[in-house]
Coordinates of C-alpha atoms and ligand atoms in Angstrom, one line a residue:
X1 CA 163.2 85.0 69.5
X2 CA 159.6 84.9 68.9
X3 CA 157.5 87.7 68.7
X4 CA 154.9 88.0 71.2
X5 CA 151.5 89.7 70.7
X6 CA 148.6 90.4 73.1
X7 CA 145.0 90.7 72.2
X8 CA 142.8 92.5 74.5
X9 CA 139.3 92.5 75.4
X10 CA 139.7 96.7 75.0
X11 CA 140.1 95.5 70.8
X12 CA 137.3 92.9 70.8
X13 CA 135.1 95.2 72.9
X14 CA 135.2 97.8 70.1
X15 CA 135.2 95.6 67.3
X16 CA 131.4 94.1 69.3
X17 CA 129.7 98.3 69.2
X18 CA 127.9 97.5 66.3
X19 CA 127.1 94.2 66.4
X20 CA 123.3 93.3 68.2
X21 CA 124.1 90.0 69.7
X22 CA 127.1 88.7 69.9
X23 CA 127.2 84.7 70.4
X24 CA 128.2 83.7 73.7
X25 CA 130.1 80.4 74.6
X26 CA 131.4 78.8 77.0
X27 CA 133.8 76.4 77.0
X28 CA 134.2 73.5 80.3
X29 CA 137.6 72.2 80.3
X30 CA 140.9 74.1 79.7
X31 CA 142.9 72.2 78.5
X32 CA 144.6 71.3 75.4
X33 CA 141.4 71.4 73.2
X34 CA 139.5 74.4 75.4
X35 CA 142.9 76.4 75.5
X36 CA 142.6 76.6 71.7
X37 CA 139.5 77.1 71.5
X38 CA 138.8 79.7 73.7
X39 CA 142.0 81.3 72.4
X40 CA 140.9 81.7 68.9
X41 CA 136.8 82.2 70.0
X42 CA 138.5 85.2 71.8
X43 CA 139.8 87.1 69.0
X44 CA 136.4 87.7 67.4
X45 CA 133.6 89.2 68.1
X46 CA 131.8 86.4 70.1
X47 CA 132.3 86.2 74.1
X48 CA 133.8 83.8 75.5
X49 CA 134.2 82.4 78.6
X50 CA 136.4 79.1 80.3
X51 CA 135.3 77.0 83.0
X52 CA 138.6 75.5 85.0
X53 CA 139.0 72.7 87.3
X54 CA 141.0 74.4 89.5
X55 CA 141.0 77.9 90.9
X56 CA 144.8 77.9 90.4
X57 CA 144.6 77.7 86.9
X58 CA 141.2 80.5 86.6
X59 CA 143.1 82.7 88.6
X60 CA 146.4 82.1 86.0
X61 CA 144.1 82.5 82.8
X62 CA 142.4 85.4 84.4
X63 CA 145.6 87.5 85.4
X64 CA 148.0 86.6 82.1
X65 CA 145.6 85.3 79.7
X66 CA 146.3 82.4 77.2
X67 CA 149.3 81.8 75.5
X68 CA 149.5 80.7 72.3
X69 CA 152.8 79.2 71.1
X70 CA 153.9 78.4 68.2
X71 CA 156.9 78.4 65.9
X72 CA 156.6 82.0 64.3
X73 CA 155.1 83.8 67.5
X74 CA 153.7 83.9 70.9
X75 CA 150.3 85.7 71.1
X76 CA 148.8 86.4 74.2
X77 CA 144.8 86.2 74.6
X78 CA 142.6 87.6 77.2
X79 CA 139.6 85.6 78.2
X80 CA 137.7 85.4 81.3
X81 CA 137.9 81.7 83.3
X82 CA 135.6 80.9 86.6
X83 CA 137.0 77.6 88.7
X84 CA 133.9 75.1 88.4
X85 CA 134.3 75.2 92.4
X86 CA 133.6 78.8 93.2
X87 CA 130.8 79.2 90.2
X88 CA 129.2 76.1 90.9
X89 CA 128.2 78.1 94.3
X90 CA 127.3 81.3 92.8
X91 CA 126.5 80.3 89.2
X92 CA 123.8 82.9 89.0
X93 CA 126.4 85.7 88.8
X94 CA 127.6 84.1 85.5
X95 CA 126.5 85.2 81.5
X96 CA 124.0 83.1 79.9
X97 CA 125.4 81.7 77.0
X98 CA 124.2 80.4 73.3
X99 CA 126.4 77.9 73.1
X100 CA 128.7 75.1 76.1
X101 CA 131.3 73.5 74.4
X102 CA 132.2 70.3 76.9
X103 CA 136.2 70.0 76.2
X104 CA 136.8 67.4 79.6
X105 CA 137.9 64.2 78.5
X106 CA 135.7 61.1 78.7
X107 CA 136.6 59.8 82.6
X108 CA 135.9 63.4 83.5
X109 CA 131.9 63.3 82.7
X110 CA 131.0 61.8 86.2
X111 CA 127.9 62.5 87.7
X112 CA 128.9 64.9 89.7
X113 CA 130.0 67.2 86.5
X114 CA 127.0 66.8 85.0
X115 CA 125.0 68.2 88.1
X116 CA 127.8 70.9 87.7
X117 CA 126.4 71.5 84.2
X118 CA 122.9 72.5 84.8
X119 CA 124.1 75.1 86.9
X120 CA 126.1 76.5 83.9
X121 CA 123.2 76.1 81.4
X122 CA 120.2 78.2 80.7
X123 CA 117.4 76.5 79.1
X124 CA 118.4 77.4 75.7
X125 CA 122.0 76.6 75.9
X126 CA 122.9 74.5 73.2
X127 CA 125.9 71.5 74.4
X128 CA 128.7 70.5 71.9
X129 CA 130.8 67.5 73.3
X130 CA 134.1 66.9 71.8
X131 CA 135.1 63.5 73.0
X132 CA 136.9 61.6 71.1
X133 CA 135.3 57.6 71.4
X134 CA 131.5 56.9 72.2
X135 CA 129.7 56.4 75.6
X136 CA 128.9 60.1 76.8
X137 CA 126.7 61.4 74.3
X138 CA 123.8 58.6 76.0
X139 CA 124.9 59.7 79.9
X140 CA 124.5 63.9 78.8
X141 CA 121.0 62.5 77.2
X142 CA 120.0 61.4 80.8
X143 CA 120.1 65.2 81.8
X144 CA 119.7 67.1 78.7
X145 CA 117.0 67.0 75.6
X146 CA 118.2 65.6 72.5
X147 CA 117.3 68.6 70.7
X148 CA 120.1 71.2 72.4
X149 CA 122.3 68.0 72.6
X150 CA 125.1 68.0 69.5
X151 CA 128.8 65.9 68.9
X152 CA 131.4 67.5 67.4
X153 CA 134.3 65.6 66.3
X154 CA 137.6 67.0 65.4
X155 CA 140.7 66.7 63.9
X156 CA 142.4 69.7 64.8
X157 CA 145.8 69.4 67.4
X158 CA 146.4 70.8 70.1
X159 CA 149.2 70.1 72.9
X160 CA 148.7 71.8 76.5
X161 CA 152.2 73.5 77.3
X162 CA 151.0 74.2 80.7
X163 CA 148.2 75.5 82.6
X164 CA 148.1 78.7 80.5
X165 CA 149.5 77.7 77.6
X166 CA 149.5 75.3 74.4
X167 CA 150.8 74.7 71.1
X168 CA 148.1 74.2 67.8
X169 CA 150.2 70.7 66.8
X170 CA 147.7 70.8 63.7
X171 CA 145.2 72.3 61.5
X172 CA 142.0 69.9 61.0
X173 CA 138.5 69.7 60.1
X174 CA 135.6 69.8 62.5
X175 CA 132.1 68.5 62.1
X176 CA 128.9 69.7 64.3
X177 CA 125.6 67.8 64.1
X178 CA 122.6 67.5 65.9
X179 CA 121.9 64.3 68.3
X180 CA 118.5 64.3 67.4
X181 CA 117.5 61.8 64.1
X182 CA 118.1 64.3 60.8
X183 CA 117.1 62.9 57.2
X184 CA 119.8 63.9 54.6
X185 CA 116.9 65.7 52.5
X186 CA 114.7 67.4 54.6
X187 CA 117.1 69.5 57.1
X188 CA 117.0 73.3 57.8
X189 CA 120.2 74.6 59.8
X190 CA 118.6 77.0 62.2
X191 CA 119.9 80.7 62.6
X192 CA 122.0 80.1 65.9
X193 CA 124.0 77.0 64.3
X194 CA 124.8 78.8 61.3
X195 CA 125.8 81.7 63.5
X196 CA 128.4 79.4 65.2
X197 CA 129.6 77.9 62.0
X198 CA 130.1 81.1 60.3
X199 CA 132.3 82.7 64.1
X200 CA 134.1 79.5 64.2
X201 CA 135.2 80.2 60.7
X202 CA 136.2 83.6 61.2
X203 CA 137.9 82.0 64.3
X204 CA 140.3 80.4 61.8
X205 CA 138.6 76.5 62.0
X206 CA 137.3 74.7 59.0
X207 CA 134.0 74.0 60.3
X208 CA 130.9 71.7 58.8
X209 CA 127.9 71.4 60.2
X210 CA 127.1 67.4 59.6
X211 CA 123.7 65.5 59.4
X212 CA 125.2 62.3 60.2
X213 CA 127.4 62.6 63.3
X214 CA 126.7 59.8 64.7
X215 CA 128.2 58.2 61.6
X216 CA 130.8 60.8 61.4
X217 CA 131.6 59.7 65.7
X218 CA 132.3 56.0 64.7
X219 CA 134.1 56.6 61.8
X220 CA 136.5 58.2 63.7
X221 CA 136.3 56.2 66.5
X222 CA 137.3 53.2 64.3
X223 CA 140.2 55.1 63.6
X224 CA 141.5 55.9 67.0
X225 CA 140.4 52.4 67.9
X226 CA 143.3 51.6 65.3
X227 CA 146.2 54.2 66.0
X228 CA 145.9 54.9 69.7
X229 CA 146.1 51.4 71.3
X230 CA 148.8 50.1 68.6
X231 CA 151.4 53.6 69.2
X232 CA 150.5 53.3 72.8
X233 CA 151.7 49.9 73.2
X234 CA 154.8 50.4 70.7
X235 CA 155.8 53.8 71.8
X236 CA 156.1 54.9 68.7
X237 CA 154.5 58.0 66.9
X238 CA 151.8 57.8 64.3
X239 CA 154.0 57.8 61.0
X240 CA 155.5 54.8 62.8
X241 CA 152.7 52.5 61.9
X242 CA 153.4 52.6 58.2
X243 CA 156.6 51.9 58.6
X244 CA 156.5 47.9 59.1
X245 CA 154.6 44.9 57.2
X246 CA 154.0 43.5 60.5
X247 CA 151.9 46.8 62.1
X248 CA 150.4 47.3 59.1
X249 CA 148.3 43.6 59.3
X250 CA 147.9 44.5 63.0
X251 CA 146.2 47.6 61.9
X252 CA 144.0 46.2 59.8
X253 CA 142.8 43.3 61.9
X254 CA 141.8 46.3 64.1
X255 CA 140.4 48.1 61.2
X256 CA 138.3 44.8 59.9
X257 CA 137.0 43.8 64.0
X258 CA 136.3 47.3 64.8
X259 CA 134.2 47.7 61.0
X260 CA 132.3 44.5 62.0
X261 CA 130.9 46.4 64.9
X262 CA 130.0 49.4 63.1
X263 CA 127.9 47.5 60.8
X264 CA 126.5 45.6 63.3
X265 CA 125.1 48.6 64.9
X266 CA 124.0 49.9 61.4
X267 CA 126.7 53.1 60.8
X268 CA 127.5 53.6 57.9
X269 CA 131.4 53.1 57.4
X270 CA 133.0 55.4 54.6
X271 CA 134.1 53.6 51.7
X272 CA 137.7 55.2 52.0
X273 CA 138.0 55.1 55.7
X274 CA 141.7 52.8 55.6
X275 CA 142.3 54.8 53.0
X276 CA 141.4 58.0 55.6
X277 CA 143.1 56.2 58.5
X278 CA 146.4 55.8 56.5
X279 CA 146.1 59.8 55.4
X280 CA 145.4 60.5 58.9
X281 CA 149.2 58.1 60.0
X282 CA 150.6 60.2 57.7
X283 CA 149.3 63.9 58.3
X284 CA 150.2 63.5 61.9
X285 CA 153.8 61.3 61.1
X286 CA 155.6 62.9 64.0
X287 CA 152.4 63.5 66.7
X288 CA 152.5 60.4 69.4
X289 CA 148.6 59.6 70.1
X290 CA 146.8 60.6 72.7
X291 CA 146.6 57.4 73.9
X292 CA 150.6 57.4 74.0
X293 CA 150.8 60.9 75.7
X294 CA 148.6 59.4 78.6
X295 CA 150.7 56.2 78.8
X296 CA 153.7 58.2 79.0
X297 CA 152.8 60.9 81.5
X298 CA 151.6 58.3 83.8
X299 CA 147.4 58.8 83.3
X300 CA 144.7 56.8 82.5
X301 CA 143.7 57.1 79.0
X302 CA 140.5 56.5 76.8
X303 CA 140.7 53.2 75.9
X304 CA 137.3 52.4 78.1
X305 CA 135.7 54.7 75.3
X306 CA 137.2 53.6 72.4
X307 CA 138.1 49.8 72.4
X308 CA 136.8 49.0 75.2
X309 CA 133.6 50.7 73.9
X310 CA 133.5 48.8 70.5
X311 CA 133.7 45.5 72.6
X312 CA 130.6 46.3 74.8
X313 CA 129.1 46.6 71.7
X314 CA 130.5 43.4 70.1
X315 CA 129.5 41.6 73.4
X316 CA 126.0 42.7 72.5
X317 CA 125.9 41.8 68.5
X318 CA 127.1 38.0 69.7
X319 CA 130.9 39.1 67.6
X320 CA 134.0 38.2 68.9
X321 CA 137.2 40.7 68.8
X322 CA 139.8 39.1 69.9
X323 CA 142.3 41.4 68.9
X324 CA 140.8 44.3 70.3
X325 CA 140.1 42.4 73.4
X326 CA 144.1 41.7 73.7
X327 CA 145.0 45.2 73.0
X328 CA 142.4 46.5 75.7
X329 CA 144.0 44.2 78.3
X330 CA 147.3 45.2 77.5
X331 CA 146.5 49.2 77.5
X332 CA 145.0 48.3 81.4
X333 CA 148.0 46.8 82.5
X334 CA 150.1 50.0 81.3
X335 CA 147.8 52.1 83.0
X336 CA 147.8 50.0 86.0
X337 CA 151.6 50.4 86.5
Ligands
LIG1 N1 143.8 67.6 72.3 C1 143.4 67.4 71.0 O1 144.0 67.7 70.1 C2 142.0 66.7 70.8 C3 141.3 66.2 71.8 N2 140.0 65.6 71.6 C4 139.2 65.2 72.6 O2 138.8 66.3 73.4 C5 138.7 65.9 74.8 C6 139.6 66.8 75.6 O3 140.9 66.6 75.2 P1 142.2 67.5 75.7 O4 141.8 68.9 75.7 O5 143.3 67.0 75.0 O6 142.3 66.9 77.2 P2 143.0 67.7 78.5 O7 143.2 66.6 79.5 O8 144.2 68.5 78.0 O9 141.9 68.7 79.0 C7 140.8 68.3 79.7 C8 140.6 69.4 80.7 O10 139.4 69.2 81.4 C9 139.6 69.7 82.8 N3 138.6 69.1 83.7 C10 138.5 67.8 84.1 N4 137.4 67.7 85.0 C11 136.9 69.0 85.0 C12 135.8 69.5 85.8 N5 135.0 68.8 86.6 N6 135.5 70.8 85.6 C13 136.2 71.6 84.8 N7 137.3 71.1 84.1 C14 137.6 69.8 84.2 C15 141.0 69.2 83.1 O11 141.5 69.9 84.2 P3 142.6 69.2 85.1 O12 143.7 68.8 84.2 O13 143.0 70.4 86.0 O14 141.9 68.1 85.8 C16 141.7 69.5 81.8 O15 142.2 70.9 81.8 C17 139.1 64.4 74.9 O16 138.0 63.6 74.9 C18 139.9 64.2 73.6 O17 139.7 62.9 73.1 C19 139.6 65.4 70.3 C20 140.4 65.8 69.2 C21 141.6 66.5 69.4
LIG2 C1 143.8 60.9 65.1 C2 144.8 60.8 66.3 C3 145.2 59.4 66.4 C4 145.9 61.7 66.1 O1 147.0 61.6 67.0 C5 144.0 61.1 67.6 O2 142.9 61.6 67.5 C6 144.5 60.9 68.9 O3 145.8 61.0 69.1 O4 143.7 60.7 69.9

């Protein structure tokens, strides 16, 4: 059986005496991707708190904590979670925080969330969104400056067991950059971002802080615009793809449409990104895509963001992608059943 552990706020408390500012985050969404976050922010010396959709699930997190599951062990963490429904009505009686991680999926930034946002923001809150695809960095511009604006992309795992609990499917890298233009020469990290890098280290991620994100956003977005339509449609997991002739040319007619967007709009693609996206069908043989997940468990998923998003683009560089353009189609009519 595994063993179970609990970490308490009582441990965390005294391991913060000496320290003059711990960094405070806090993280909107808990779900797969906040759950592990917040889990292993938890454990150090930085505060953390989880914003919830639902009250159910704040008051779950809030009486048993998060549980972390994985083959070796269970380990319990303790974190505080506020529903976005009751704080959004009393958001003064919350922390101000350093840092809001935004951990929603893309067809959750609606307007109405990011009204909810300012609520949870001070003026010197800094916002990371983790989306995978493009599209909601330009609609958190509309109410936020570039300068506290940054992406992170990531290529950790993580798999929501239930509303209190998730497994770390695998380890990753993740990059953090400023929104705002950086030259590759001239740039300065400032104290609070090398603060964050250095807690989410001793969190247990690999963590870079990136000058070109919005290179490091499309490169991986050409990726998923290659692995999560084609294992969604197939049913099949990642390691899949490799395993036929056929889906291999399929992947790369993805991979050559998708890299004649990019250049249109003046990214710079890395010169081993097939070679990346094959390592990345590899390290995650026996993981089914996100896309898949949502296709199987009856959701929409973030094709809108990803291929869809590539061929707004290609629509407005004059290209055609007409393989793209089938696979979108064919994703819609599996989340229209
Ligand atoms: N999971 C992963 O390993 C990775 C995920 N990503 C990206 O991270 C993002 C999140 O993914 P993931 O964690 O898997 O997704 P999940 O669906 O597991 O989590 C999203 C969470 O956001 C919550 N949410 C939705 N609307 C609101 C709201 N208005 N207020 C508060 N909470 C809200 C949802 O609550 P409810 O379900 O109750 O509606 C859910 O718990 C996606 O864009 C994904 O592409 C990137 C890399 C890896
Ligand atoms: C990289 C990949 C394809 C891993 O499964 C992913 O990001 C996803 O499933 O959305």
């Amino acid at each position: 059986m595994a063993k179970v552990f609990f970490m308490c706020k009582y441990a965390i408390l005294k391991k913060r005496e000496n320290e003059v500012h711990p960094v405070r985050i806090r993280i909107v969404g808990a779900g797969a991707l906040g759950l592990l976050f917040a889990s292993k922010i938890a454990a150090t010396a930085a505060i953390v708190d989880l914003i919830t959709h639902t009250q159910e699930q704040s008051d779950l997190l809030t009486a048993k904590g998060i549980l972390a599951v994985s083959s070796q062990e269970e380990i319990v963490y303790s974190v505080d979670a506020f529903s976005m429904h009751t704080i959004t009505g009393a958001a003064e009686l919350l922390e101000p925080v350093d840092w809001l991680f935004l951990m929603v999926k893309q067809k959750d930034i609606t307007a109405a969330l990011l009204q909810q946002l300012l609520l949870l923001v001070t003026p010197t809150t800094r916002i990371v969104c983790f989306q995978n695809g493009i599209g909601h960095m330009e609609l958190l511009k509309q109410h936020f400056s570039n300068d506290r604006l940054y992406a992170a992309i990531t290529t950790e795992g993580a798999l929501k067991l239930s509303a209190a609990s998730f497994r770390h499917s695998g380890h990753g890298t993740t990059w953090i950059g400023r929104l705002e233009n950086m030259s590759s020469d001239s740039v300065e990290w400032d104290e609070a971002e090398i603060i964050l890098q250095t807690m989410l280290i001793e969190a247990g991620f690999n963590v870079f802080l990136s000058k070109k994100i919005i290179s490091n956003i499309w490169n991986k977005l050409l990726i998923n615009a290659v692995i999560n339509p084609l294992t969604a449609i197939l049913q099949i997991k990642n390691g899949a793809l490799l395993e036929s002739l056929y889906i291999k040319d399929l992947m790369s007619v993805l991979f050559e449409e998708g890299c004649l967007v990019a250049r249109a709009a003046n990214i710079t693609i890395a010169d081993n990104l097939w070679e990346q996206l094959i390592h990345v069908c590899e390290k995650t043989a026996e993981n089914q895509s996100s896309m898949l997940k949502d296709i199987l468990e009856g959701r929409t998923t973030e094709i809108d963001w990803i291929n869809g998003a590539l061929i707004q683009y290609a629509n407005q560089y004059k290209l055609a992608l007409p393989t793209h353009q089938a696979f979108y189609k064919m994703i819609k009519h599996l989340e229209s059943r």
